[in-house]
mmCIF file with all atom_site columns, C-alpha atoms in Angstrom:
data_model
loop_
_atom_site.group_PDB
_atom_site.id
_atom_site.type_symbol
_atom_site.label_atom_id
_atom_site.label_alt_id
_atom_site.label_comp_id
_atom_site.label_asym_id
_atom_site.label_entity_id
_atom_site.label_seq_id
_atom_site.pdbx_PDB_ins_code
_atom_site.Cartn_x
_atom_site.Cartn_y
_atom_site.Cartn_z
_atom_site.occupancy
_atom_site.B_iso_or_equiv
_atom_site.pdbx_formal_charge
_atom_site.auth_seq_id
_atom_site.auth_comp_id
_atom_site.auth_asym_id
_atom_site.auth_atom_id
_atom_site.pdbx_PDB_model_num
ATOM 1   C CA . UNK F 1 1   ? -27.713 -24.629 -22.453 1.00 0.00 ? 212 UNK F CA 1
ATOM 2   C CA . UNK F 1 2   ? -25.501 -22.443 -20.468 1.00 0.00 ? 213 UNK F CA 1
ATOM 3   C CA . UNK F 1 3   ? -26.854 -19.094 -19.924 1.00 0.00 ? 214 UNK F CA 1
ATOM 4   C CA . UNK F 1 4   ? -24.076 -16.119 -21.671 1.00 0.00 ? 215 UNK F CA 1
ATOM 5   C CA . UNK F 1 5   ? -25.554 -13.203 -19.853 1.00 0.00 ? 216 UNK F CA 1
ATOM 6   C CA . UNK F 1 6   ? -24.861 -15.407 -16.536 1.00 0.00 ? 217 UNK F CA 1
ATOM 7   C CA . UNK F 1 7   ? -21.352 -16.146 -17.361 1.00 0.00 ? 218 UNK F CA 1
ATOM 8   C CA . UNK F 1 8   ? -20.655 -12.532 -18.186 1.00 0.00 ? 219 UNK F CA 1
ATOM 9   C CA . UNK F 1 9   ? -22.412 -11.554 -14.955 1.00 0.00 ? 220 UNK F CA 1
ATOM 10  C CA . UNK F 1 10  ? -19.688 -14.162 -13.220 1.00 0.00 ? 221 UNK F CA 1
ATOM 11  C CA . UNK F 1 11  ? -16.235 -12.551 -15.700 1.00 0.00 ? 222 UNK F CA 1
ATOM 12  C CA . UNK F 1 12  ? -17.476 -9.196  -13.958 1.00 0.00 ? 223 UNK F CA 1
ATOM 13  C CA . UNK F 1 13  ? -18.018 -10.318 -10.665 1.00 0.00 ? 224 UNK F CA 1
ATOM 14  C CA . UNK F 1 14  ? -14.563 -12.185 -10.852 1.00 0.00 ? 225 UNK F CA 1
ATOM 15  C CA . UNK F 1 15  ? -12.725 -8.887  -12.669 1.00 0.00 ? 226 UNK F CA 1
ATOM 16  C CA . UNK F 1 16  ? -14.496 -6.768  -9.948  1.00 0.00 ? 227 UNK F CA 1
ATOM 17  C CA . UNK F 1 17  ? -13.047 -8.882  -6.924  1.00 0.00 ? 228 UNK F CA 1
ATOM 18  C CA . UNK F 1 18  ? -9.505  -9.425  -8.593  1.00 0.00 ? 229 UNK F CA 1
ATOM 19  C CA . UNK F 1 19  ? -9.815  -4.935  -8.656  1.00 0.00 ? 230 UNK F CA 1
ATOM 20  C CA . UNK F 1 20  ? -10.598 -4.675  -5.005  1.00 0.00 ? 231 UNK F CA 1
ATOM 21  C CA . UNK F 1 21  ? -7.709  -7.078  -3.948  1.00 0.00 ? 232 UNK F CA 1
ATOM 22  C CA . UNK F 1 22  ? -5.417  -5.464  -6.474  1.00 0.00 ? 233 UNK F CA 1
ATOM 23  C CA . UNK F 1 23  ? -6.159  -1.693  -6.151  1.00 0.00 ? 234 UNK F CA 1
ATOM 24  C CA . UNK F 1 24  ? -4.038  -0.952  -3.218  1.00 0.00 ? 235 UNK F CA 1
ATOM 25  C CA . UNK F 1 25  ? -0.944  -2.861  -4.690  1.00 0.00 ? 236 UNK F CA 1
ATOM 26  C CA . UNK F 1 26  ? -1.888  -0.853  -8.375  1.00 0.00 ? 237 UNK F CA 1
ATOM 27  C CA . UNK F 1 27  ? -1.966  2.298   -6.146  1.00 0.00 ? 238 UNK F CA 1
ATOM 28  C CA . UNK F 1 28  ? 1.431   1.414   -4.450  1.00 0.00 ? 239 UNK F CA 1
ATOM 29  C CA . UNK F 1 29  ? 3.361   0.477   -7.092  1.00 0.00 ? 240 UNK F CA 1
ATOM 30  C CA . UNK F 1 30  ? 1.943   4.473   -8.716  1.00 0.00 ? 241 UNK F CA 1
ATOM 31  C CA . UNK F 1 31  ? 2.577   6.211   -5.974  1.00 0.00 ? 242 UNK F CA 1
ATOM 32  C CA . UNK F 1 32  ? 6.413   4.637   -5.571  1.00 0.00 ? 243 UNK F CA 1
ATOM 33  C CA . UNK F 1 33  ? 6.759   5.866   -8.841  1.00 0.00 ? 244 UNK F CA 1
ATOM 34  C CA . UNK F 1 34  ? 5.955   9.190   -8.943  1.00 0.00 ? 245 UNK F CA 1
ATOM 35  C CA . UNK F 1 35  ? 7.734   9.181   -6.040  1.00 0.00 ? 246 UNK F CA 1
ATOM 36  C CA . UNK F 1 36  ? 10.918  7.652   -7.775  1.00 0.00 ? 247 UNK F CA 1
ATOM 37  C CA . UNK F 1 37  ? 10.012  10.166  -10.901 1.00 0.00 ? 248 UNK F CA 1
ATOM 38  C CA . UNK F 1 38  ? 9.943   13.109  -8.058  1.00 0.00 ? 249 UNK F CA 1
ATOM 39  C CA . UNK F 1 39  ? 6.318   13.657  -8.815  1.00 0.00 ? 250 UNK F CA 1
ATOM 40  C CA . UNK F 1 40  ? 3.721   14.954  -6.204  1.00 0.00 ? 251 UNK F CA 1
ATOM 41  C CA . UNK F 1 41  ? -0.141  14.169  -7.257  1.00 0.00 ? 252 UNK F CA 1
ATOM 42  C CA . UNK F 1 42  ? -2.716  11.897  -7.286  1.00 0.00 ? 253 UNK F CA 1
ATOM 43  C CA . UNK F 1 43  ? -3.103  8.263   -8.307  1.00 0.00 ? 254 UNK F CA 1
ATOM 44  C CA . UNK F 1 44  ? -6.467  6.775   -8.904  1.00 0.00 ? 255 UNK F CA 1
ATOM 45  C CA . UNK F 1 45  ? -7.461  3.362   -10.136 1.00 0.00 ? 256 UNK F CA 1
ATOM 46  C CA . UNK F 1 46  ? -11.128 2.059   -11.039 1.00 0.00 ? 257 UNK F CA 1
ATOM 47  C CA . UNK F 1 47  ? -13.086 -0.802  -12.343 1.00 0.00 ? 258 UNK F CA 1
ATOM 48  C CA . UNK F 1 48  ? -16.091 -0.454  -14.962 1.00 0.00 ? 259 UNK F CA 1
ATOM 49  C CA . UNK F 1 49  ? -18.115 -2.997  -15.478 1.00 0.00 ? 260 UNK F CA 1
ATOM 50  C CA . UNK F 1 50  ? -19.469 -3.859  -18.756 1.00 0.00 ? 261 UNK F CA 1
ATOM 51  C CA . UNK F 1 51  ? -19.320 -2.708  -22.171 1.00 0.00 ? 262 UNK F CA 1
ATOM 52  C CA . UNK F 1 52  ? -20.981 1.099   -20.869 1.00 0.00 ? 263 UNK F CA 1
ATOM 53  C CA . UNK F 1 53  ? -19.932 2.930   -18.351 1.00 0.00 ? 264 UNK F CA 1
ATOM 54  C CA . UNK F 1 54  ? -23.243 3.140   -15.938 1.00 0.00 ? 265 UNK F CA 1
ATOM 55  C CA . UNK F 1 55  ? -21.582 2.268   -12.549 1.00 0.00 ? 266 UNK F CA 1
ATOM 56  C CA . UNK F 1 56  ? -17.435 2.381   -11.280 1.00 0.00 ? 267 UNK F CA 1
ATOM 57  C CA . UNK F 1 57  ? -15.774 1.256   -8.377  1.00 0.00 ? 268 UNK F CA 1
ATOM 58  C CA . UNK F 1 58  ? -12.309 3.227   -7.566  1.00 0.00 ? 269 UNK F CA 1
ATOM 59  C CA . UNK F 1 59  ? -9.353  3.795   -5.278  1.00 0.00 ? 270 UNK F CA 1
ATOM 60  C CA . UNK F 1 60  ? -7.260  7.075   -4.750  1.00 0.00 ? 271 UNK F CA 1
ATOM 61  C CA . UNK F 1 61  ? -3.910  8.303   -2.855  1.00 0.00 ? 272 UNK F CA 1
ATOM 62  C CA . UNK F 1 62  ? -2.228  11.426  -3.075  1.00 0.00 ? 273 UNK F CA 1
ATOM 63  C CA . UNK F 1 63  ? 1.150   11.809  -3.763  1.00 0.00 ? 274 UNK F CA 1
ATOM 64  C CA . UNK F 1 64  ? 2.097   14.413  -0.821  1.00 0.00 ? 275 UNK F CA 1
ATOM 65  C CA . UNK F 1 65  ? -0.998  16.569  -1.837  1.00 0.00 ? 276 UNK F CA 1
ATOM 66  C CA . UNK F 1 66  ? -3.963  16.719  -3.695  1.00 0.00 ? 277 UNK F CA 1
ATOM 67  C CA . UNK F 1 67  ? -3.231  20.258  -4.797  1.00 0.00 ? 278 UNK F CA 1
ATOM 68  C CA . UNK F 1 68  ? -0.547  21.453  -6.386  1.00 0.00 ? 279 UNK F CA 1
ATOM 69  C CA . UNK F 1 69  ? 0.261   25.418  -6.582  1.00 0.00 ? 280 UNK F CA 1
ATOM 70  C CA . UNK F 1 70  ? -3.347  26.451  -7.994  1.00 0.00 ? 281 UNK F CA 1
ATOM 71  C CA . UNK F 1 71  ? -3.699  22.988  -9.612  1.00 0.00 ? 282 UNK F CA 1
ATOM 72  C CA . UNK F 1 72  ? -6.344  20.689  -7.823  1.00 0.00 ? 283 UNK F CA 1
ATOM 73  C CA . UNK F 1 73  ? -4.515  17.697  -9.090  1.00 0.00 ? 284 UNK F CA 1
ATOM 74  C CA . UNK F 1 74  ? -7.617  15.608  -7.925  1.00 0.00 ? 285 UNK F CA 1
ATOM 75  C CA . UNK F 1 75  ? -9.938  17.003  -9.836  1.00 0.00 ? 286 UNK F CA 1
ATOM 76  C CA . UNK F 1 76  ? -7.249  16.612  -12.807 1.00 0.00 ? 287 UNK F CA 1
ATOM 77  C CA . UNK F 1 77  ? -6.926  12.976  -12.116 1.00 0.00 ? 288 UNK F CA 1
ATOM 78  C CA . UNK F 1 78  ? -10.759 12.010  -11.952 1.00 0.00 ? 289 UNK F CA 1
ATOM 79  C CA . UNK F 1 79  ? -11.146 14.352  -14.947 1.00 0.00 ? 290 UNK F CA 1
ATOM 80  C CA . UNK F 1 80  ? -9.360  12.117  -16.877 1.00 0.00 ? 291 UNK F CA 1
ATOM 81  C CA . UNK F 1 81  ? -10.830 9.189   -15.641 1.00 0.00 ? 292 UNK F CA 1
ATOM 82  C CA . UNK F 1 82  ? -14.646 10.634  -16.457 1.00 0.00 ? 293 UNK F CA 1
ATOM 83  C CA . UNK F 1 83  ? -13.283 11.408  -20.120 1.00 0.00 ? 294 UNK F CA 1
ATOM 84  C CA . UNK F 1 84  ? -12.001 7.566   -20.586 1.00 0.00 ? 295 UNK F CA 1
ATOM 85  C CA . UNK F 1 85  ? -15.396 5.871   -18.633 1.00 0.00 ? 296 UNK F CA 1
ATOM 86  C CA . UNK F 1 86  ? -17.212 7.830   -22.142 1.00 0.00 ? 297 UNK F CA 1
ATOM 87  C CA . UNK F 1 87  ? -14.458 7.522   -24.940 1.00 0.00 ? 298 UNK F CA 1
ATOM 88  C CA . UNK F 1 88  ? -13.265 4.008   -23.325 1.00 0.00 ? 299 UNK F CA 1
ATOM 89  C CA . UNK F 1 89  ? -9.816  4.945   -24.867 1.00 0.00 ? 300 UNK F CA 1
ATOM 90  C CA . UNK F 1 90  ? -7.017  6.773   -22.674 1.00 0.00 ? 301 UNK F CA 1
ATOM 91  C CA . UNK F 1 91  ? -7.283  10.349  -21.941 1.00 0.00 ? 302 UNK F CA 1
ATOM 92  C CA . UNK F 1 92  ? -6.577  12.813  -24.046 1.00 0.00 ? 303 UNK F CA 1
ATOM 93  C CA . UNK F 1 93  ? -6.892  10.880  -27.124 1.00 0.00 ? 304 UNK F CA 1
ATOM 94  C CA . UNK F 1 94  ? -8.993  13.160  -28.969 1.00 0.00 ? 305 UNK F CA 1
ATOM 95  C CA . UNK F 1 95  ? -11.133 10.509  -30.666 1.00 0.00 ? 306 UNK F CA 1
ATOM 96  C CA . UNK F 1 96  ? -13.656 13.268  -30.723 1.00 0.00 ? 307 UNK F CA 1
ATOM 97  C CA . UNK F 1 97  ? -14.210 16.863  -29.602 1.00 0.00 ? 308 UNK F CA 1
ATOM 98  C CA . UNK F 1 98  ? -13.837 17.658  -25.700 1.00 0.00 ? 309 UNK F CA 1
ATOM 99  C CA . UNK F 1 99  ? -17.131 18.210  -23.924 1.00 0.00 ? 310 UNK F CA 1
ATOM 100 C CA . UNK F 1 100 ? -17.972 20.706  -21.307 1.00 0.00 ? 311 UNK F CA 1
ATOM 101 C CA . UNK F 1 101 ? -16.456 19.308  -17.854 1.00 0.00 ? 312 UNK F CA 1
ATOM 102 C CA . UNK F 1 102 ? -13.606 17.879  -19.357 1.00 0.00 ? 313 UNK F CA 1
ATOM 103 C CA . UNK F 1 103 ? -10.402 18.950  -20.133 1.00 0.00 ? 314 UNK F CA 1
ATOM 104 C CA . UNK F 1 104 ? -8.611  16.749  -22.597 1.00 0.00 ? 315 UNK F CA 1
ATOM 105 C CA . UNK F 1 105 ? -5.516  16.170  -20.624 1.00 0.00 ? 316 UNK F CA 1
ATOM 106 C CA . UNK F 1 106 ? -3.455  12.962  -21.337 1.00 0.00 ? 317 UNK F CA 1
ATOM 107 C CA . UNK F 1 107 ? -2.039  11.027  -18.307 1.00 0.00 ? 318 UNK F CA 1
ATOM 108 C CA . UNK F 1 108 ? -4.949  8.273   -17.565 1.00 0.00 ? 319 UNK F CA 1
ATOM 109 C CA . UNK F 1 109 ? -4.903  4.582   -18.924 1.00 0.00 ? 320 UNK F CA 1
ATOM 110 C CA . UNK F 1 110 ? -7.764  2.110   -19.999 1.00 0.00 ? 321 UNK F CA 1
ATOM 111 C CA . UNK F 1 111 ? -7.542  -1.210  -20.762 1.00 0.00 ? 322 UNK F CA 1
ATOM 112 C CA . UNK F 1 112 ? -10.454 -3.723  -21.738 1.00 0.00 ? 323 UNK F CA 1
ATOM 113 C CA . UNK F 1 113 ? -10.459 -6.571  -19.211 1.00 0.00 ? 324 UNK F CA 1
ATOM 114 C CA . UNK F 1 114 ? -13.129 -9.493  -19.538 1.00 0.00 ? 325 UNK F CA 1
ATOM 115 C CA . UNK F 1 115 ? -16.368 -8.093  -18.501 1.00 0.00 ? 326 UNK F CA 1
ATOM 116 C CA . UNK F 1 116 ? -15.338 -4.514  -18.105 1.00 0.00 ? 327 UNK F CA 1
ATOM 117 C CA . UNK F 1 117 ? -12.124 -2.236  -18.260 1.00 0.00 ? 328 UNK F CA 1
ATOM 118 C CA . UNK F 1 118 ? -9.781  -1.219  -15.840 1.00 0.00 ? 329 UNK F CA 1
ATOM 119 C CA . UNK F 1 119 ? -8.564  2.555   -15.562 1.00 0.00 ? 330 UNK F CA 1
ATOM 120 C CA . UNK F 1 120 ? -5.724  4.415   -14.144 1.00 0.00 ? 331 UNK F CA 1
ATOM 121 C CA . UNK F 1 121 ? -4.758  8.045   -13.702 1.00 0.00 ? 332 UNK F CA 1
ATOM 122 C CA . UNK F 1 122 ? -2.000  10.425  -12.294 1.00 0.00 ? 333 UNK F CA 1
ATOM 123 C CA . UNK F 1 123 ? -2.133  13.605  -12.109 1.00 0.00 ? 334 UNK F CA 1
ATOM 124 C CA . UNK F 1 124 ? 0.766   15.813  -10.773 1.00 0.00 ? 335 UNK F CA 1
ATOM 125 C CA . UNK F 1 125 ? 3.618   15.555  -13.556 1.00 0.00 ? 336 UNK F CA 1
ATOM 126 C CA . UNK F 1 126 ? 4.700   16.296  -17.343 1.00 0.00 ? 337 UNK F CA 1
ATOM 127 C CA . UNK F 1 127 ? 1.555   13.921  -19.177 1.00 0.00 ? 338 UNK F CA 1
ATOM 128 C CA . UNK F 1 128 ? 3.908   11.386  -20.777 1.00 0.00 ? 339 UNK F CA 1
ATOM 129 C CA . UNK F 1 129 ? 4.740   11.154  -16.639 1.00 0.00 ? 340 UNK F CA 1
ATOM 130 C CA . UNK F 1 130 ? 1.685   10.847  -15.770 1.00 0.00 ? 341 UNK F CA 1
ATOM 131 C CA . UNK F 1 131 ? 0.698   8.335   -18.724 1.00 0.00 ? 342 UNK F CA 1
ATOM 132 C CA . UNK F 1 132 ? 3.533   5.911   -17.467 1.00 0.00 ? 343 UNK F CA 1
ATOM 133 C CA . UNK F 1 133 ? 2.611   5.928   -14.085 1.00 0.00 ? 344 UNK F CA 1
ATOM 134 C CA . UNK F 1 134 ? -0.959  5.449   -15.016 1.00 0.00 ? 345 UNK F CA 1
ATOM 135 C CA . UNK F 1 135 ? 0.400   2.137   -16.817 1.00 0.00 ? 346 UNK F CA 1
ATOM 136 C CA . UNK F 1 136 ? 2.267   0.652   -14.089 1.00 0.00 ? 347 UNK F CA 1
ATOM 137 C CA . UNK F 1 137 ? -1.324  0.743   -12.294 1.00 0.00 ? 348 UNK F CA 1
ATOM 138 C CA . UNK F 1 138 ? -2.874  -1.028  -15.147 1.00 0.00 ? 349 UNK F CA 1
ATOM 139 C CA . UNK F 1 139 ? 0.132   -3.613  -15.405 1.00 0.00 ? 350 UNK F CA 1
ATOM 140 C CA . UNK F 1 140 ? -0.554  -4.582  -11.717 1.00 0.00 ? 351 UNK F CA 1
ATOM 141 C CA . UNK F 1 141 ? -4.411  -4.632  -11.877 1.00 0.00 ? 352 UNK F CA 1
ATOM 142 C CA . UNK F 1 142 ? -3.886  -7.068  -15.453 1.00 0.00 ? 353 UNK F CA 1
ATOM 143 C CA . UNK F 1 143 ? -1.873  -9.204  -13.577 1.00 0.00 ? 354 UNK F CA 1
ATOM 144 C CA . UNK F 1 144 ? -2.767  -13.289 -12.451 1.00 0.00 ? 355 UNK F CA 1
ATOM 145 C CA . UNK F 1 145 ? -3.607  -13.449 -8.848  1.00 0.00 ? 356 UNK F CA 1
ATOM 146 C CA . UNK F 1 146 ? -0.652  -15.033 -7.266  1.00 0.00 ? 357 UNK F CA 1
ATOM 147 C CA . UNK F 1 147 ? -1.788  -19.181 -6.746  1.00 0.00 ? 358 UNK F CA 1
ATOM 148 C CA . UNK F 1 148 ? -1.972  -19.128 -2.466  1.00 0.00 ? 359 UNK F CA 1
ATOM 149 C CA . UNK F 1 149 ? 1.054   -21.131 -1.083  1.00 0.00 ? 360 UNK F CA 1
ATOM 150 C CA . UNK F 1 150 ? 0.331   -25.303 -0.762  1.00 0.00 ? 361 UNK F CA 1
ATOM 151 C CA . UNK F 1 151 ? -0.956  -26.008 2.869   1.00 0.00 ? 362 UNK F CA 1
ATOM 152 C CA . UNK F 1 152 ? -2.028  -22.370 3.314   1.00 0.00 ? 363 UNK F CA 1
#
């Protein structure tokens, strides 16, 4: 019989990979729009595997800086990441009371992905801003892999 624990191990492993080739296109297409949007911040993406968050693998850029005024839009951005690897719904939702290191903003994106969940955050802009941006992330680290060209 086949072994489920093994196959999940291999929907991770494969969701993992398909992260690292896709961050840097997830973090391009966020940072053109902020850019588009007139937004300065930061972008992050990052991969959880599992059902828990125990472990994440993730990617930033800035947006032109990582702080903004007195704002360290960094911080902001992994802040809302931290809150989402816990509630595993997108920041800000208040789904239950905001603990002490977090602050509650809205902005960052989580969607369930087989074996784990993919995140995305911005930071810099209005949070509806930031929550769209955060999506376009997500949309690109959902997507298929491209199939490789025949004879390549």
């Amino acid at each position: 019989p086949a072994d489920p624990d093994a196959a999940a191990d291999a929907a991770g492993d494969a969701h993992a990979a398909r992260f690292h080739a896709a961050a840097g296109r997830a973090l391009d297409v966020m940072v053109k729009e902020a850019a588009a949007r007139g937004m300065k911040g930061v972008a992050v993406v990052a991969w959880v595997p599992g059902d828990k968050t125990l472990a994440w693998d993730s990617k930033m850029r800035a947006v032109d800086a990582i702080v903004l005024g007195e704002a360290n839009v960094l911080a902001i951005a992994y802040a809302k990441l931290s809150e989402m690897a816990d509630t595993l719904e997108d920041s800000g939702s208040q789904v239950r009371k905001t603990f002490h290191g977090e602050l509650g903003y809205r902005g960052g994106a989580i969607r369930p992905a087989p074996g784990g969940f993919f995140l995305a955050a911005f930071s810099g802009g209005k949070d509806t801003d930031d929550l769209d941006v955060s999506k376009k992330g997500l949309d690109v680290l959902e997507a298929k892999p491209e199939a490789a060209p025949a004879g390549k």
